[in-house]
Short mmCIF file of C-alpha atoms in Angstrom, two decimals:
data_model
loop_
_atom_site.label_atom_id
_atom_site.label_comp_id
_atom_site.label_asym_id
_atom_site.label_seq_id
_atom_site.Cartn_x
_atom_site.Cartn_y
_atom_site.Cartn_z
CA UNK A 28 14.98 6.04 -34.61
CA UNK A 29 12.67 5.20 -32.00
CA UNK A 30 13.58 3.64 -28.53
CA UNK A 31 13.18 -0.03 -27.99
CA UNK A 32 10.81 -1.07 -25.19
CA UNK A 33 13.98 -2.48 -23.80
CA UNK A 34 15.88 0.58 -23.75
CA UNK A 35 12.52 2.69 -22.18
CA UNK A 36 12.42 0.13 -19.42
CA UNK A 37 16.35 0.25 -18.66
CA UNK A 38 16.15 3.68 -18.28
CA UNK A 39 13.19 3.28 -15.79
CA UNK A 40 15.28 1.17 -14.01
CA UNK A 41 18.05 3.67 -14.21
CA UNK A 42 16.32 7.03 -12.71
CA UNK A 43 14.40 5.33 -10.21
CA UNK A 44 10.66 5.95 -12.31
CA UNK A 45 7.91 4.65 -10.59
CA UNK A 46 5.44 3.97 -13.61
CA UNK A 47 6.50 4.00 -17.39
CA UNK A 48 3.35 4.89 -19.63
CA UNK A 49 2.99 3.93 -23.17
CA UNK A 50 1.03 4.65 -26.14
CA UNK A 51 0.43 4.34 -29.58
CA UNK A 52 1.56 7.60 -31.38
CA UNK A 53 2.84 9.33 -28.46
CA UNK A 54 6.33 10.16 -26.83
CA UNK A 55 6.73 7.69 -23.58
CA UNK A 56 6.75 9.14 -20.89
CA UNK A 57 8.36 8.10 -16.76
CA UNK A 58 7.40 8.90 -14.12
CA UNK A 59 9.99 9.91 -11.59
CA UNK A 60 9.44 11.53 -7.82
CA UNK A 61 5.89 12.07 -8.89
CA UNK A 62 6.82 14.14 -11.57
CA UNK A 63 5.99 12.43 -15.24
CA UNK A 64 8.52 13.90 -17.69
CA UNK A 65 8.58 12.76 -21.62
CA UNK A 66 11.59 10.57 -22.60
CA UNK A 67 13.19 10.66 -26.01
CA UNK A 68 11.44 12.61 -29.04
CA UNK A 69 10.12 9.70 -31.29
CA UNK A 70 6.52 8.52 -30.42
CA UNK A 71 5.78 4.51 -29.74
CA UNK A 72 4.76 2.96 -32.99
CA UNK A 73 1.63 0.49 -33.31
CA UNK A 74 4.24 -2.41 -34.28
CA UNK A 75 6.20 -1.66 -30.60
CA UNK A 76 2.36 -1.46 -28.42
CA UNK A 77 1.30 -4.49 -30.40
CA UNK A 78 4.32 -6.60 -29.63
CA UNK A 79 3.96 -5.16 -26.09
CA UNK A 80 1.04 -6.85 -25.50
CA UNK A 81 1.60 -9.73 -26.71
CA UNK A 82 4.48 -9.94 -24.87
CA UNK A 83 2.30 -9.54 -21.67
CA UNK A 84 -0.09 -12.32 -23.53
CA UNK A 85 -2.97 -10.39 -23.82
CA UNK A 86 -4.23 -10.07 -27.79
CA UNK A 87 -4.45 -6.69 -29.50
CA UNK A 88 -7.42 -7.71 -31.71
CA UNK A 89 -9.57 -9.25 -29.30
CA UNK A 90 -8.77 -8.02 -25.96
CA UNK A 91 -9.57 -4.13 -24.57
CA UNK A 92 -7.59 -4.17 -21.26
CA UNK A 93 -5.46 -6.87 -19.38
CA UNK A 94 -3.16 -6.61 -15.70
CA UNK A 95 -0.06 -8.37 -16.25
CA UNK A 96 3.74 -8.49 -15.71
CA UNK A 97 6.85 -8.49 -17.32
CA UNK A 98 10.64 -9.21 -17.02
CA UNK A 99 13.35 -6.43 -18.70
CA UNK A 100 16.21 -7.55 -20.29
CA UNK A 101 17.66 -6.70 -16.62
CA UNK A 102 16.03 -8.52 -14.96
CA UNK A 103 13.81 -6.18 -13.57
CA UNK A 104 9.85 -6.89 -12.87
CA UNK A 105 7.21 -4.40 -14.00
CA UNK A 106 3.68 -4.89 -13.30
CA UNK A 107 1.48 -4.19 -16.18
CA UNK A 108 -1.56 -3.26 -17.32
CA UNK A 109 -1.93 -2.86 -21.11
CA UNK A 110 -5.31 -1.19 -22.69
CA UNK A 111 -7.09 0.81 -25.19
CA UNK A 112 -7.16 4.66 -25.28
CA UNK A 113 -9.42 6.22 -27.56
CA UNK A 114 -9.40 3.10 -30.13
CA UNK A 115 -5.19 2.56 -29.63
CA UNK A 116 -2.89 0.94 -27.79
CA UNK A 117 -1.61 1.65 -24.33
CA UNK A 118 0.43 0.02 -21.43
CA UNK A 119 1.50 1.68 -17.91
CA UNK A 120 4.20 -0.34 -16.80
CA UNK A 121 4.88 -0.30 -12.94
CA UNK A 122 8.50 -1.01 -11.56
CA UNK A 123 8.86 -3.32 -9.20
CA UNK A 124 11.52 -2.96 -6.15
CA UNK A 125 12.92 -6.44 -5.60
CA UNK A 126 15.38 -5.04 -3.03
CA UNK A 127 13.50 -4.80 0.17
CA UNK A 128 14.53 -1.91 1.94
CA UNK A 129 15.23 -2.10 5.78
CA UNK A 130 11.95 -1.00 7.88
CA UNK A 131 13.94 1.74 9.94
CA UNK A 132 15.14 3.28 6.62
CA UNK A 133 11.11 4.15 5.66
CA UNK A 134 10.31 6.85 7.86
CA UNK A 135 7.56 5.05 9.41
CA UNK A 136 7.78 3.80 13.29
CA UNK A 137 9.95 0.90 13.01
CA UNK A 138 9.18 0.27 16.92
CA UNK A 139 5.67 -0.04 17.22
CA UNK A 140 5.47 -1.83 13.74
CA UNK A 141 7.43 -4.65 14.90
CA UNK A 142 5.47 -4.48 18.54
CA UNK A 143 2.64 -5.49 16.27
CA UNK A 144 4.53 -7.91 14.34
CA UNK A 145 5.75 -9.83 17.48
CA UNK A 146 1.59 -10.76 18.56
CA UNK A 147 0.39 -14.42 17.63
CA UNK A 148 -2.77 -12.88 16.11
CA UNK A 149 -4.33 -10.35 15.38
CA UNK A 150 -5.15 -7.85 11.88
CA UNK A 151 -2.65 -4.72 10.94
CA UNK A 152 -3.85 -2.59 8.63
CA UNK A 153 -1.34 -0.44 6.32
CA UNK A 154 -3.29 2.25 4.65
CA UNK A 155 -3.36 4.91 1.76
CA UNK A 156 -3.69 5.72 -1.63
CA UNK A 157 -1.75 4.08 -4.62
CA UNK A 158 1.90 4.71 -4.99
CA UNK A 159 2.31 5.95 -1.19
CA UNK A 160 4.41 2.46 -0.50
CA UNK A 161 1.91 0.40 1.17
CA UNK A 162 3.21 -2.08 -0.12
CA UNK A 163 7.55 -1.50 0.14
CA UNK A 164 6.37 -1.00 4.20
CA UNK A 165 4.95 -4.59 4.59
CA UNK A 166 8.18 -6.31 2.47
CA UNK A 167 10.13 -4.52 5.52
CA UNK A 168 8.13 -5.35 8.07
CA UNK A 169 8.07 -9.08 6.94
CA UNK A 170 11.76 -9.59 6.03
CA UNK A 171 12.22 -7.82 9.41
CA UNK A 172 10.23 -10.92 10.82
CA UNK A 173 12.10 -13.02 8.37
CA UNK A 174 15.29 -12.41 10.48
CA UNK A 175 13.97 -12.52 13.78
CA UNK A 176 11.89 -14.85 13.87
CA UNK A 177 10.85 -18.42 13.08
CA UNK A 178 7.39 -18.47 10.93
CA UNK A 179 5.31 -19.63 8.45
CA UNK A 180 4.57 -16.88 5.97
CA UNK A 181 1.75 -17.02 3.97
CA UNK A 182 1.88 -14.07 1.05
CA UNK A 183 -1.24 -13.99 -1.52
CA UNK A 184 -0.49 -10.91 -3.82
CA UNK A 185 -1.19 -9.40 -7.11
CA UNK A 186 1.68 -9.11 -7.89
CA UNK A 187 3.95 -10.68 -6.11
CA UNK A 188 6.33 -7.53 -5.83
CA UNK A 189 9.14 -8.72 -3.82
CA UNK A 190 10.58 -12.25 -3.49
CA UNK A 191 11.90 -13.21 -0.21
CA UNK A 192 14.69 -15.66 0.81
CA UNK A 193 14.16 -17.92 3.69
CA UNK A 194 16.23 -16.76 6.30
CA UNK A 195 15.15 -17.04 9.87
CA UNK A 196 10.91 -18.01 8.55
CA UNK A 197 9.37 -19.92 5.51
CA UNK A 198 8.08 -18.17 2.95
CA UNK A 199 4.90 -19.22 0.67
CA UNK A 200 4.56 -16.60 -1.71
CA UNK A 201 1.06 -16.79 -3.77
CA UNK A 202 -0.10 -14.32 -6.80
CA UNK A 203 -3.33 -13.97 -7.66
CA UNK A 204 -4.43 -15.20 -11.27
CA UNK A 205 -1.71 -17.62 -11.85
CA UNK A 206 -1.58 -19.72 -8.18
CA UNK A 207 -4.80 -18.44 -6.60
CA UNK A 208 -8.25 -17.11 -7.84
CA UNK A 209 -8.33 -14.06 -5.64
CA UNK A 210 -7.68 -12.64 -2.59
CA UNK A 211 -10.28 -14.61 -0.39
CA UNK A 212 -9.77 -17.69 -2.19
CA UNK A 213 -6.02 -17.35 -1.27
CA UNK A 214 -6.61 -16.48 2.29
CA UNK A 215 -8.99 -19.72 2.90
CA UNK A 216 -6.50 -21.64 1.29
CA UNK A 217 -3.72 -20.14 3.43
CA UNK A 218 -5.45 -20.79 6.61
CA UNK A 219 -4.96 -24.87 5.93
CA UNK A 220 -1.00 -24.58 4.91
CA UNK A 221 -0.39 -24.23 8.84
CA UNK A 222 0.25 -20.64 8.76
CA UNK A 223 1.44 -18.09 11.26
CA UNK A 224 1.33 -15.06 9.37
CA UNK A 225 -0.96 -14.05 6.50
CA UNK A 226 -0.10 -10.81 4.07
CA UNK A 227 -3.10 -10.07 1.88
CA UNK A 228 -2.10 -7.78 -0.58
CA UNK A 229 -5.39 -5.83 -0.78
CA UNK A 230 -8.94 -6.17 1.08
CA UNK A 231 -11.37 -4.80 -1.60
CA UNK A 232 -14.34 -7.08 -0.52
CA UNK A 233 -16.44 -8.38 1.80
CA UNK A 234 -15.91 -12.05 1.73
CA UNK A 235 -12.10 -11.23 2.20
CA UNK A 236 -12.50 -8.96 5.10
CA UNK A 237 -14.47 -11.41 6.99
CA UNK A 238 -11.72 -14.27 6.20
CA UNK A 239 -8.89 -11.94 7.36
CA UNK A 240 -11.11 -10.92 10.65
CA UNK A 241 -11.93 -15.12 11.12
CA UNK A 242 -8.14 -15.98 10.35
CA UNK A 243 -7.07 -13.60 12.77
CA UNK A 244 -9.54 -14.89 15.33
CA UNK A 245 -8.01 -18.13 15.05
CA UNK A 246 -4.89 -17.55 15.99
CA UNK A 247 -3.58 -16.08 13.11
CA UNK A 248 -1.43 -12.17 12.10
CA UNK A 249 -2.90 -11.05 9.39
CA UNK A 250 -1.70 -8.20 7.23
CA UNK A 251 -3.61 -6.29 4.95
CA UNK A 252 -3.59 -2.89 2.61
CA UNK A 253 -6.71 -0.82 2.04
CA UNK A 254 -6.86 2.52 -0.38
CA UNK A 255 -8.13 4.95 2.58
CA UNK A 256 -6.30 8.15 3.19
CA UNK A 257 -6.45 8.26 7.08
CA UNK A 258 -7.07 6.11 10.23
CA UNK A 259 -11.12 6.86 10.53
CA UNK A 260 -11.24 6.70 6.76
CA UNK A 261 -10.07 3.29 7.32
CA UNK A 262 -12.03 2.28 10.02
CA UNK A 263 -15.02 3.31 7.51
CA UNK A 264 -14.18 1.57 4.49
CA UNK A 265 -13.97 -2.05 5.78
CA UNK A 266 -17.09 -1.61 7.72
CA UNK A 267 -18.77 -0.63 4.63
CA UNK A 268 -17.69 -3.89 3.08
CA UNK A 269 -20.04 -5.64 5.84
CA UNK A 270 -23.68 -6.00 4.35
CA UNK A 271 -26.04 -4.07 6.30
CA UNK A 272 -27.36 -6.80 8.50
CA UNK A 273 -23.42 -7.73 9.14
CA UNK A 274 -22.47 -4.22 9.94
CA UNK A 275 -23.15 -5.28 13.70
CA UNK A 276 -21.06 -8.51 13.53
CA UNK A 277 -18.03 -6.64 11.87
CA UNK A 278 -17.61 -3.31 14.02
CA UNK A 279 -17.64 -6.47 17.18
CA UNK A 280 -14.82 -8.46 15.09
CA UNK A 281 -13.01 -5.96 13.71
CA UNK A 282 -12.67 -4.05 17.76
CA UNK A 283 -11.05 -6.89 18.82
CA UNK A 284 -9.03 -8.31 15.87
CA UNK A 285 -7.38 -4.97 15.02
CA UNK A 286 -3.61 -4.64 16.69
CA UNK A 287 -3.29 -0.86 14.53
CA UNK A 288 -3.86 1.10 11.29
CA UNK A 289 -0.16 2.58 9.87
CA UNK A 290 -1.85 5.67 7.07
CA UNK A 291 0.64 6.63 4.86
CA UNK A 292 1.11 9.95 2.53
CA UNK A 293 3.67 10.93 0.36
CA UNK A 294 4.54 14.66 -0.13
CA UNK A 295 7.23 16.89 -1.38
CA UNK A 296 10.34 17.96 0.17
CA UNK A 297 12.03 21.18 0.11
CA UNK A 298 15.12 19.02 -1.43
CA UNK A 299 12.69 17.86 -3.95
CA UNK A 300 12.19 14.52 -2.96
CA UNK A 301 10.17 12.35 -1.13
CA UNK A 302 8.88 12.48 2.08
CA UNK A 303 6.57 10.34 4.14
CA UNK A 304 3.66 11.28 6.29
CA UNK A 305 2.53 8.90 8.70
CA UNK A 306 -0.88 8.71 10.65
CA UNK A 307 -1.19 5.42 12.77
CA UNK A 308 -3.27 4.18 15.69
CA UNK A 309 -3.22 1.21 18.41
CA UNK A 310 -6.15 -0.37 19.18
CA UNK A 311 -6.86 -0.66 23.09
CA UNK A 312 -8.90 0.83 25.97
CA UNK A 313 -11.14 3.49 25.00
CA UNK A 314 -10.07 2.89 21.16
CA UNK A 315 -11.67 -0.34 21.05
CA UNK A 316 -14.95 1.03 22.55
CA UNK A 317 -15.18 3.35 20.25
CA UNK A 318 -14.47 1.10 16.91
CA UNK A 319 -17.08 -1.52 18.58
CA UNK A 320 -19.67 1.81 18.48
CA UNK A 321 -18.29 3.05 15.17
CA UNK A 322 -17.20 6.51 16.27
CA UNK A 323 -14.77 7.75 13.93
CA UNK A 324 -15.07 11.45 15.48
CA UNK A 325 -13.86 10.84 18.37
CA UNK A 326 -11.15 8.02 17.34
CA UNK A 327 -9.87 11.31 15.34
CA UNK A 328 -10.68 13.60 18.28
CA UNK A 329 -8.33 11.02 20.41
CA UNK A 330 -5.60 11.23 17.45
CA UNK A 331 -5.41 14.94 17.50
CA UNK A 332 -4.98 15.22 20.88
CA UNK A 333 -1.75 13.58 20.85
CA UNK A 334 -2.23 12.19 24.16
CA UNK A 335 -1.28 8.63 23.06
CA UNK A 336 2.43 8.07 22.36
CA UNK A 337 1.27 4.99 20.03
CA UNK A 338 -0.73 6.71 17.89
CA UNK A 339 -0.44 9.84 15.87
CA UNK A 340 -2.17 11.78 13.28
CA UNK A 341 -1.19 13.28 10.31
CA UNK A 342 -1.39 16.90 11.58
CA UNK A 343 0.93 16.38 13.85
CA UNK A 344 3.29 14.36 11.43
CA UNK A 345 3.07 17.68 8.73
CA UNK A 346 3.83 19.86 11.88
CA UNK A 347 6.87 17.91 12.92
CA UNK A 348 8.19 17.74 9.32
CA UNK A 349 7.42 21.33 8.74
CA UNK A 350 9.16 22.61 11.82
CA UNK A 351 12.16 20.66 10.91
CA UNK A 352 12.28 22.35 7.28
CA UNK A 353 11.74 18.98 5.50
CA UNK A 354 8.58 20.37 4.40
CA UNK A 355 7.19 24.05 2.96
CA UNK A 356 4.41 25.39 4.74
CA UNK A 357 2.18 25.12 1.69
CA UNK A 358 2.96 21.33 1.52
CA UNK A 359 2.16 20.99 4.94
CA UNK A 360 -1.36 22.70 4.42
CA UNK A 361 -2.14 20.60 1.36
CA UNK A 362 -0.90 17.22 3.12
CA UNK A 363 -3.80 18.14 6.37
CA UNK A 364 -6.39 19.65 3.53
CA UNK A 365 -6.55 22.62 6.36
CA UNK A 366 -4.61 26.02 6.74
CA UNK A 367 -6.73 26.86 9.68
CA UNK A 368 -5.84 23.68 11.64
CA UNK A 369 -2.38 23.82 10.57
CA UNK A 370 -1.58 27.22 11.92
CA UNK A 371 -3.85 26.64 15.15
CA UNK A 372 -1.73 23.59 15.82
CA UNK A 373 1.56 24.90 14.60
CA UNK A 374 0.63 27.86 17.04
CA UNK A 375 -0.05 25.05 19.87
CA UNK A 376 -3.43 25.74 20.22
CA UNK A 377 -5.38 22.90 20.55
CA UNK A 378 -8.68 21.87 20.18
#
């Protein structure tokens, strides 16, 4: 007998999986510590994928793809994205944490994070590719606002993937598709509910990066995410939103909005779990110059140096890992993408 949808998603729930993928004919599989391992022996069946999506309201007959979420019998949120595979029925099913963990308990550096939390204005940037926890470090950062101190929060997601409770701040907590058309529709709104912080869950365009540089310049934090693997990658990407005859105009805004860029990574560790890898960078002084001039090389010049206790790159965060034995050497090497730089810099040879 095959598994109920119910029973797949409880035992998500249960081991911790970060995704759950579905499909017509095929044994479901979880995905757990970045590992996706098959889960029971029977294979979903088109009845189960077809009440699936209808379920997540999107019509099997009609419809070839659809992002949506869904509720367990446990309560338990999964964001969802059901589509079609080769003519049949899929779903990958992401688990939402609704427990936000505290910031110091991340890995990432708690003190500077909240340094940048405490300005009136200003853009931070939290950085790196899907399923690093972009998302589980700005639910700390804000519910570490939430207790100390007294603000209006401003959240426009998609989706919302943690729910706060008013504690010490207000929270308005939008999601894109059901309260708000997008992202910069959302953050115009936001800047009329007498805001003083804005999370954005994603900048992906060009109208929104301008809104979250204006909002910023107005008095406003803003928060952001952005897939880019590293601090210069960053940098890069939301220029490149800027039409060409903005490019000018965004490099000025973006050298003076910019409080710091938080990269993370996510690699292996010799216990076989998690570990994360953080690159991150204050804006200021020379910094500032160089983001106005758009030199990346020597912003990660400047970061490999290690001459700034506010900043750090990810060579440096492999090598510290490493030479505690959280790490293997080989996972150190792939995390920097250089065995030559690794062992020059493991060595203490700079340069």
């Amino acid at each position: 007998m095959s598994l109920t949808i119910d029973a797949i998603l409880e035992a998500a729930e249960l081991h911790q999986a970060s995704d759950v993928f579905l499909q017509e004919g095929q044994i479901p599989r979880l995905k757990i510590n970045e590992q996706i391992m098959l889960f029971g022996e029977e294979p979903m069946s088109l009845s189960q994928m077809t009440g699936l999506w209808m379920t997540c309201g999107a019509n099997p007959m009609s419809e070839l793809d659809r992002d949506s979420g869904l509720i367990s019998q446990n309560h338990v949120r999964f964001r969802v994205n059901v589509h079609r595979t080769m003519g049949q029925l899929g779903a990958v099913l992401r688990r939402i944490k609704t427990k936000v963990p505290a910031l110091e308990s991340l890995g990432v550096p708690d003190w500077l994070l909240t340094r940048w939390a405490a300005r009136s204005f200003g853009l931070i940037l939290v950085t790196g590719p899907t399923g690093t926890g972009k998302s589980t470090t700005i639910a700390a950062l804000l519910q570490w606002m939430n207790e100390n101190m007294a603000k209006h929060i401003v959240t426009i997601e998609d989706p919302v993937e943690f729910i706060f409770t008013t504690q010490n701040s207000h929270f308005t907590q939008r999601e894109v598709g059901r309260d708000t058309a997008s992202f910069a529709n959302g953050l115009r709104s936001a800047m009329r509910q007498a805001p003083d912080v804005i999370f954005v869950g994603e900048i992906r365009d060009y109208e929104t990066a301008l809104t979250a540089l204006q909002a910023s310049e107005t008095g406003h934090l803003v928060l952001a995410t952005l897939h880019s693997e590293r601090v210069a990658d960053t940098m890069e990407r939301f220029i490149n939103l800027f039409p060409k005859d903005q490019l000018s105009m965004g490099m000025h805004m973006l050298s003076h909005q910019l409080a710091g860029i938080l990269c993370q990574k996510l690699v292996q560790r010799t216990d076989g779990q998690l570990h994360l890898l953080v690159e991150h960078l204050e804006n200021g002084g020379a910094v500032r110059d160089w983001i106005h001039q758009r030199e990346s090389n020597q912003i990660q010049d400047y970061l490999r140096r290690g001459v700034d206790p506010n900043s750090m790159s990810f060579l440096q965060a492999a090598i510290n890992a490493y030479q505690a034995g959280t790490i293997t050497e080989e996972v150190a090497i792939e995390a920097i993408g250089s065995e030559t730089e690794f062992r020059r810099a493991a060595r203490g040879i700079s340069g």
